[in-house]
Amino acid sequence: RAPKGDWACPQCKAAAEQAKQSKEGADADQDDYDPWHDECMVCQKPGDQLELLCCASCANTGHISCLGLPGNPRGSWFCPQCTSGATAVTQFEQLGFFQSSTIGLTAEQTDLCALLVERRFNEATRTVNMLCLQDVLENQGFTQFKLRSAGRYDLQIPELEHGEAFSFLNKDAPWLPTVREILGDDCRIIASGCMLSLPGSATQPYHSDGDHLREKTHRPTYALNIFVPLVDLTPRNGPTEIVPS
């Protein structure tokens, strides 16, 4: 009698079974595959993935204490090798952003900036209230002081961009070598500002801070946004979120 359904000869059935077993073995090997090193890149001592941070860009791992981090970072972590020089450029080209835990301001520099921002914000709000300009601020804003959404302010502070006391934010910025690697030696600052979000402020929708040069073809990078947090980035503070693209 003719068999129901598909029929295969004994030779083909044996070959199919062998291929199935080979695939299952390969899948098991893939499930067990661990691309990261078993030793900390700093102290060279072993540890498992519960003890070691695993770099999101290479096979390096490290103990939190050896890396000098205050705690377990949220989101992806990139090792010091991947946050320096040409490797940072590669990371940026692949992900559309570059995150560094080693290139940043000192505690003293951060406090200096935060104090200036707080002072300028208090001066601006006091002036608006004294002159009864709340409606103007809400509807159109001013050149150096704008309301982006409820409780979220955009403040322009020229001293941070041009002041000699704040040269660590411009001509002496620690991230400048990486920026030049991406944009070239002739790059320059075209805009700067401070975003202040008060407790209970409205969540800002996802958006792009710069238009694409082309809508259909990917063009070389022509501009960068540098985010410098002046407060701890915690869920309670509502840190800026960046979507890789």
mmCIF file of C-alpha atoms in Angstrom, residues 43-195:
data_model
loop_
_atom_site.group_PDB
_atom_site.id
_atom_site.type_symbol
_atom_site.label_atom_id
_atom_site.label_comp_id
_atom_site.label_asym_id
_atom_site.label_seq_id
_atom_site.Cartn_x
_atom_site.Cartn_y
_atom_site.Cartn_z
ATOM 1 C CA CYS A 43 43.842 41.625 39.200
ATOM 2 C CA GLN A 44 43.870 38.577 36.879
ATOM 3 C CA LYS A 45 41.960 36.555 39.491
ATOM 4 C CA PRO A 46 39.128 34.278 38.330
ATOM 5 C CA GLY A 47 35.438 34.683 39.034
ATOM 6 C CA ASP A 48 32.051 33.814 37.565
ATOM 7 C CA GLN A 49 29.601 36.149 35.823
ATOM 8 C CA LEU A 50 27.889 36.886 39.130
ATOM 9 C CA GLU A 51 31.146 38.405 40.400
ATOM 10 C CA LEU A 52 32.574 39.924 37.223
ATOM 11 C CA LEU A 53 31.291 42.742 35.041
ATOM 12 C CA CYS A 54 31.244 41.676 31.383
ATOM 13 C CA CYS A 55 32.130 44.256 28.743
ATOM 14 C CA ALA A 56 29.367 44.848 26.189
ATOM 15 C CA SER A 57 31.907 45.394 23.416
ATOM 16 C CA CYS A 58 34.686 42.817 23.967
ATOM 17 C CA ALA A 59 35.574 39.739 26.057
ATOM 18 C CA ASN A 60 37.060 41.664 29.005
ATOM 19 C CA THR A 61 35.667 41.265 32.525
ATOM 20 C CA GLY A 62 36.467 42.904 35.858
ATOM 21 C CA HIS A 63 35.597 43.067 39.525
ATOM 22 C CA ILE A 64 33.668 46.203 40.523
ATOM 23 C CA SER A 65 36.214 46.968 43.253
ATOM 24 C CA CYS A 66 39.197 46.462 40.935
ATOM 25 C CA LEU A 67 37.663 48.798 38.353
ATOM 26 C CA GLY A 68 37.150 51.511 40.979
ATOM 27 C CA LEU A 69 33.387 51.709 40.397
ATOM 28 C CA PRO A 70 31.044 52.777 43.222
ATOM 29 C CA GLY A 71 28.622 49.939 42.465
ATOM 30 C CA ASN A 72 27.082 47.747 39.814
ATOM 31 C CA PRO A 73 26.384 50.007 36.790
ATOM 32 C CA ARG A 74 22.915 50.111 35.275
ATOM 33 C CA GLY A 75 22.673 48.996 31.662
ATOM 34 C CA SER A 76 25.649 48.036 29.520
ATOM 35 C CA TRP A 77 29.192 48.387 30.831
ATOM 36 C CA PHE A 78 32.214 49.038 28.615
ATOM 37 C CA CYS A 79 35.713 48.235 29.857
ATOM 38 C CA PRO A 80 38.475 50.901 29.970
ATOM 39 C CA GLN A 81 40.067 49.508 26.806
ATOM 40 C CA CYS A 82 36.815 49.996 24.905
ATOM 41 C CA THR A 83 36.330 53.542 26.199
ATOM 42 C CA SER A 84 39.559 54.972 24.851
ATOM 43 C CA GLY A 85 40.909 56.029 21.483
ATOM 44 C CA ALA A 86 39.890 54.320 18.263
ATOM 45 C CA THR A 87 37.870 51.677 20.112
ATOM 46 C CA ALA A 88 35.513 54.389 21.336
ATOM 47 C CA VAL A 89 35.055 55.519 17.731
ATOM 48 C CA THR A 90 34.166 51.956 16.731
ATOM 49 C CA GLN A 91 31.650 51.699 19.560
ATOM 50 C CA PHE A 92 30.053 54.970 18.529
ATOM 51 C CA GLU A 93 29.807 53.942 14.882
ATOM 52 C CA GLN A 94 28.196 50.635 15.837
ATOM 53 C CA LEU A 95 25.742 51.827 18.497
ATOM 54 C CA GLY A 96 25.252 55.523 17.798
ATOM 55 C CA PHE A 97 26.442 56.509 21.275
ATOM 56 C CA PHE A 98 29.531 56.220 23.459
ATOM 57 C CA GLN A 99 29.333 55.662 27.209
ATOM 58 C CA SER A 100 32.326 56.182 29.479
ATOM 59 C CA SER A 101 32.832 55.676 33.181
ATOM 60 C CA THR A 102 36.435 56.907 33.031
ATOM 61 C CA ILE A 103 36.215 60.091 30.921
ATOM 62 C CA GLY A 104 34.470 62.729 33.000
ATOM 63 C CA LEU A 105 34.683 65.500 35.547
ATOM 64 C CA THR A 106 36.190 65.347 39.003
ATOM 65 C CA ALA A 107 33.957 65.721 42.050
ATOM 66 C CA GLU A 108 35.238 69.282 42.554
ATOM 67 C CA GLN A 109 34.502 70.245 38.938
ATOM 68 C CA THR A 110 31.024 68.731 39.144
ATOM 69 C CA ASP A 111 30.218 70.654 42.328
ATOM 70 C CA LEU A 112 31.528 73.896 40.787
ATOM 71 C CA CYS A 113 29.209 73.477 37.780
ATOM 72 C CA ALA A 114 26.219 72.460 39.890
ATOM 73 C CA LEU A 115 26.555 75.498 42.154
ATOM 74 C CA LEU A 116 26.714 77.864 39.180
ATOM 75 C CA VAL A 117 23.701 76.228 37.511
ATOM 76 C CA GLU A 118 21.659 76.451 40.713
ATOM 77 C CA ARG A 119 22.594 80.101 41.203
ATOM 78 C CA ARG A 120 21.725 81.074 37.615
ATOM 79 C CA PHE A 121 18.437 79.150 37.787
ATOM 80 C CA ASN A 122 17.399 80.917 40.995
ATOM 81 C CA GLU A 123 18.301 84.293 39.467
ATOM 82 C CA ALA A 124 16.277 83.575 36.314
ATOM 83 C CA THR A 125 13.165 82.347 38.153
ATOM 84 C CA ARG A 126 13.326 85.289 40.571
ATOM 85 C CA THR A 127 13.456 87.753 37.653
ATOM 86 C CA VAL A 128 10.542 86.052 35.874
ATOM 87 C CA ASN A 129 8.427 86.133 39.039
ATOM 88 C CA MET A 130 9.281 89.752 39.886
ATOM 89 C CA LEU A 131 8.306 90.946 36.388
ATOM 90 C CA CYS A 132 5.248 88.661 36.189
ATOM 91 C CA LEU A 133 6.562 86.978 33.033
ATOM 92 C CA GLN A 134 5.387 83.435 33.799
ATOM 93 C CA ASP A 135 3.082 83.382 30.743
ATOM 94 C CA VAL A 136 5.918 84.451 28.460
ATOM 95 C CA LEU A 137 8.171 81.724 29.863
ATOM 96 C CA GLU A 138 5.486 79.063 29.391
ATOM 97 C CA ASN A 139 4.386 80.115 25.895
ATOM 98 C CA GLN A 140 7.627 81.104 24.166
ATOM 99 C CA GLY A 141 10.501 81.402 26.626
ATOM 100 C CA PHE A 142 13.561 83.607 26.527
ATOM 101 C CA THR A 143 16.874 83.357 24.709
ATOM 102 C CA GLN A 144 18.718 81.962 27.741
ATOM 103 C CA PHE A 145 15.824 80.484 29.715
ATOM 104 C CA LYS A 146 13.114 78.176 28.347
ATOM 105 C CA LEU A 147 10.480 75.830 29.743
ATOM 106 C CA ARG A 148 10.686 72.578 27.766
ATOM 107 C CA SER A 149 7.836 70.836 29.599
ATOM 108 C CA ALA A 150 6.222 71.036 33.031
ATOM 109 C CA GLY A 151 9.037 71.285 35.586
ATOM 110 C CA ARG A 152 11.792 70.912 32.953
ATOM 111 C CA TYR A 153 13.950 73.952 32.155
ATOM 112 C CA ASP A 154 16.628 74.701 29.571
ATOM 113 C CA LEU A 155 19.146 77.247 30.871
ATOM 114 C CA GLN A 156 21.940 78.846 28.840
ATOM 115 C CA ILE A 157 25.041 79.756 30.887
ATOM 116 C CA PRO A 158 27.787 81.441 28.793
ATOM 117 C CA GLU A 159 30.442 80.936 31.501
ATOM 118 C CA LEU A 160 30.234 77.162 31.058
ATOM 119 C CA GLU A 161 30.981 77.447 27.361
ATOM 120 C CA HIS A 162 33.555 80.233 27.322
ATOM 121 C CA GLY A 163 34.689 80.900 30.892
ATOM 122 C CA GLU A 164 38.326 80.192 31.686
ATOM 123 C CA ALA A 165 37.352 78.765 35.092
ATOM 124 C CA PHE A 166 35.313 76.146 33.229
ATOM 125 C CA SER A 167 37.830 75.269 30.519
ATOM 126 C CA PHE A 168 37.442 71.616 31.556
ATOM 127 C CA LEU A 169 34.091 71.743 29.708
ATOM 128 C CA ASN A 170 35.477 73.085 26.426
ATOM 129 C CA LYS A 171 39.092 73.429 25.315
ATOM 130 C CA ASP A 172 40.475 71.182 28.095
ATOM 131 C CA ALA A 173 37.561 68.747 28.216
ATOM 132 C CA PRO A 174 38.718 65.157 28.926
ATOM 133 C CA TRP A 175 36.381 63.820 26.217
ATOM 134 C CA LEU A 176 37.753 66.174 23.527
ATOM 135 C CA PRO A 177 40.296 63.658 22.078
ATOM 136 C CA THR A 178 37.477 61.145 21.518
ATOM 137 C CA VAL A 179 35.271 63.819 19.949
ATOM 138 C CA ARG A 180 38.093 64.798 17.583
ATOM 139 C CA GLU A 181 38.586 61.156 16.640
ATOM 140 C CA ILE A 182 34.962 61.065 15.519
ATOM 141 C CA LEU A 183 34.436 64.551 14.047
ATOM 142 C CA GLY A 184 37.956 65.690 13.162
ATOM 143 C CA ASP A 185 40.371 68.253 14.583
ATOM 144 C CA ASP A 186 38.348 71.228 13.325
ATOM 145 C CA CYS A 187 35.272 70.424 15.442
ATOM 146 C CA ARG A 188 33.802 73.213 17.579
ATOM 147 C CA ILE A 189 30.998 73.814 20.080
ATOM 148 C CA ILE A 190 27.918 75.303 18.394
ATOM 149 C CA ALA A 191 25.466 75.097 21.298
ATOM 150 C CA SER A 192 25.405 74.306 24.992
ATOM 151 C CA GLY A 193 22.880 74.361 27.775
ATOM 152 C CA CYS A 194 21.818 72.946 31.125
ATOM 153 C CA MET A 195 18.680 70.872 31.537
#
